[in-house]
Short mmCIF file of C-alpha atoms in Angstrom, two decimals:
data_model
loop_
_atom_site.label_atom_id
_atom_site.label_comp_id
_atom_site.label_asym_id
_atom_site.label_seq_id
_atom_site.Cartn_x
_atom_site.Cartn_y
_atom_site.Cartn_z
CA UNK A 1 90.82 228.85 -24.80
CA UNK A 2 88.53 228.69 -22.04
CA UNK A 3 85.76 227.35 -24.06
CA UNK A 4 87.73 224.23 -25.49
CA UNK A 5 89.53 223.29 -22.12
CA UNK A 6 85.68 223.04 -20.74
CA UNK A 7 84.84 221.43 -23.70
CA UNK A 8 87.83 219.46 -23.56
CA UNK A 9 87.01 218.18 -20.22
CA UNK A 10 83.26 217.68 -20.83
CA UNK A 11 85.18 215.06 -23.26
CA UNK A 12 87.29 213.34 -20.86
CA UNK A 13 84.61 213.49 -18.12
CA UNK A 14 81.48 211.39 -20.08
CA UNK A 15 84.93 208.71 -21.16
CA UNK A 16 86.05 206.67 -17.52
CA UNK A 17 88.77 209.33 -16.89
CA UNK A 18 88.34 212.75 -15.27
CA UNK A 19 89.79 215.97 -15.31
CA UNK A 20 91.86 217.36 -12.27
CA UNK A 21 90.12 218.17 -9.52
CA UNK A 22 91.58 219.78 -5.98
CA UNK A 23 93.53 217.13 -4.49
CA UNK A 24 95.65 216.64 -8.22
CA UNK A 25 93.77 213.41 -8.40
CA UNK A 26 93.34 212.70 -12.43
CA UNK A 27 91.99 209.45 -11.91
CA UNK A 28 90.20 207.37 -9.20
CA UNK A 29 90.03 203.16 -9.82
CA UNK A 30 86.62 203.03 -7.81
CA UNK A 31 85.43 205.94 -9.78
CA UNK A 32 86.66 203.51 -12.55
CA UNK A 33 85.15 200.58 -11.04
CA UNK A 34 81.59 201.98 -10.82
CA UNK A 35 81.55 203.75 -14.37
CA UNK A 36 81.78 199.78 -15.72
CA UNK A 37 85.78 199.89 -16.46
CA UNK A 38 86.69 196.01 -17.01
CA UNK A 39 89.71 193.95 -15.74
CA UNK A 40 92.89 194.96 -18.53
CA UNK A 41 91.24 197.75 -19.64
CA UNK A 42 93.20 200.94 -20.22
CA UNK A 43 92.97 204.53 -20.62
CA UNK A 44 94.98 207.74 -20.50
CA UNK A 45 95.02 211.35 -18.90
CA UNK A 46 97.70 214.03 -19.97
CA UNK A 47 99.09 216.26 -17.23
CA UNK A 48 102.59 218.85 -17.79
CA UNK A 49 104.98 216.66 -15.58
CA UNK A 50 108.24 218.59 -16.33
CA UNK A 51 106.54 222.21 -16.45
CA UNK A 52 108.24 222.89 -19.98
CA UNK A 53 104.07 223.76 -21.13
CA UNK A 54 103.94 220.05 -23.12
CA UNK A 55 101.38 217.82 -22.14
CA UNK A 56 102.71 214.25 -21.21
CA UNK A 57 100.83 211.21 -20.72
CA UNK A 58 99.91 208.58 -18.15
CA UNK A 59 98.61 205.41 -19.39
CA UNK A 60 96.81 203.18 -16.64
CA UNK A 61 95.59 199.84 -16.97
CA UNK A 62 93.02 198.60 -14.11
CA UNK A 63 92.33 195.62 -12.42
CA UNK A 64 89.32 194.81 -9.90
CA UNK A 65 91.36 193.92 -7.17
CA UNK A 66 94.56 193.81 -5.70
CA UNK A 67 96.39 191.09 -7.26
CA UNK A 68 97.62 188.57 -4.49
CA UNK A 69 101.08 187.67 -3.81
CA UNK A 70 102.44 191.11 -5.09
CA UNK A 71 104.19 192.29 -2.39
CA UNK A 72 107.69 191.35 -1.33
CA UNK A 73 107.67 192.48 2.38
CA UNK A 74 105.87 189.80 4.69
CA UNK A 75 103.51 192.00 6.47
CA UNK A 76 102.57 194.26 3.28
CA UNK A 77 99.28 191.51 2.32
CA UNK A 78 97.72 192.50 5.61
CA UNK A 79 97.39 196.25 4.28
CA UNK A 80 95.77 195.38 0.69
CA UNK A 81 92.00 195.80 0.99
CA UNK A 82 91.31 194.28 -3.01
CA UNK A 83 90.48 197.81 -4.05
CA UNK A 84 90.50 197.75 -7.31
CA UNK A 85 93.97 199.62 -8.56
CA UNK A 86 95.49 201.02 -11.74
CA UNK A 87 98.95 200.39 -12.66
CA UNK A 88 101.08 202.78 -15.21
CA UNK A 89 102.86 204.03 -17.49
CA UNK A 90 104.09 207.22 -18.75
CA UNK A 91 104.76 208.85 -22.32
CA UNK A 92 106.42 211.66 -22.02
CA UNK A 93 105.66 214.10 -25.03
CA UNK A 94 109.54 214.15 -26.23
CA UNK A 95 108.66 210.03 -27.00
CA UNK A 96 110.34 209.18 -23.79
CA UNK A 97 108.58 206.47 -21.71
CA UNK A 98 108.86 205.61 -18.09
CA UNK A 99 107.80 202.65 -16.94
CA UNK A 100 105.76 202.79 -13.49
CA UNK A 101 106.45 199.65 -11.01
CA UNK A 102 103.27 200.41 -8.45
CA UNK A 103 99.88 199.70 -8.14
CA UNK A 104 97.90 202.59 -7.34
CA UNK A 105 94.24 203.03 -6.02
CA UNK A 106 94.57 206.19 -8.07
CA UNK A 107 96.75 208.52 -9.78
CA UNK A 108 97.81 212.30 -9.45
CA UNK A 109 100.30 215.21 -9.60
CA UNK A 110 101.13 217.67 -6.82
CA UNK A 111 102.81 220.84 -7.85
CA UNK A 112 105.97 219.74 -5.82
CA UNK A 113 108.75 218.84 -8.11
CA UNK A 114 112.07 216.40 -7.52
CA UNK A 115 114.95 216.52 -10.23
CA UNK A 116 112.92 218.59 -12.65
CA UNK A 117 109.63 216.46 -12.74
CA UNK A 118 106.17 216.57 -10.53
CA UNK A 119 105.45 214.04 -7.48
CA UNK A 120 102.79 211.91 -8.48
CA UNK A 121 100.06 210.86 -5.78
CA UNK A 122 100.02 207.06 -5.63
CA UNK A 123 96.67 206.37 -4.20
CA UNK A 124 95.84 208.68 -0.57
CA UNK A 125 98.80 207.03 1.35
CA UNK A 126 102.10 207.05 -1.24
CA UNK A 127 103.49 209.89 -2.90
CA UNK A 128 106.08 209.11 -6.00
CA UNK A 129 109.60 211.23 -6.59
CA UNK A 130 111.41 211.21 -9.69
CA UNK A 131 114.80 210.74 -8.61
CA UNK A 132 116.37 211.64 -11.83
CA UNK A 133 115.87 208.10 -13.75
CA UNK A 134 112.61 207.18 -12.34
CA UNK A 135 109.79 207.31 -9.72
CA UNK A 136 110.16 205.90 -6.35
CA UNK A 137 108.84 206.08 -3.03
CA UNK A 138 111.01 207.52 -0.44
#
């Protein structure tokens, strides 16, 4: 087993997306950026979010840069930098999806759980809960 998850990840880490490091980060838009990833262009990593031993998956699509005029609070465009971000998806492996509303400079899990499912790390500032229907900042 050992042997195909390194394989496994040798896999994923020569394709755009990389395996989970330390921090739960699964994948990193300037890591994307630099490794020639395109405006639209998509990928996926898998991850347990539920802990029931199933892998689900997160689809991201990237983008360059921040896309203007996508915040709705007036001092929010003075934070975005135009890092390039990912935005999401996620299939669970049931067939369930769950839409993701946020633009992230990169995605992760943390092994804290709300409601049954794990936090996902929304770039290094925004951590998302599931609050039994879907995930949301606090």
């Amino acid at each position: 087993m050992k042997y195909y998850t390194a394989l496994l990840c040798f896999l994923v880490m020569s394709t755009p997306a990389y395996c989970i490091q330390s921090t739960g980060e699964l994948v990193n838009a300037k890591k994307l950026k630099s490794s020639g990833f395109m405006d639209g262009q998509s990928g996926s990593v898998n991850t347990d979010l539920n802990g029931d031993g199933n892998q689900d998956v997160i689809e991201y699509t990237f983008a360059s840069t921040t896309q203007p005029g996508t915040c709705d609070q007036s001092d929010c465009m003075s934070s975005l930098d135009n890092s390039p971000i990912l935005t999401f998806q996620i299939k669970m492996h049931d067939g369930k999806a769950i839409d993701g509303s946020y633009m992230c400079t990169s995605l992760g899990v943390t092994k804290n759980t709300h409601h049954g499912m794990k936090d996902i790390l929304c770039g290094p500032k925004y951590i998302l809960r599931w609050n039994g229907e879907d995930y949301d900042t606090d």
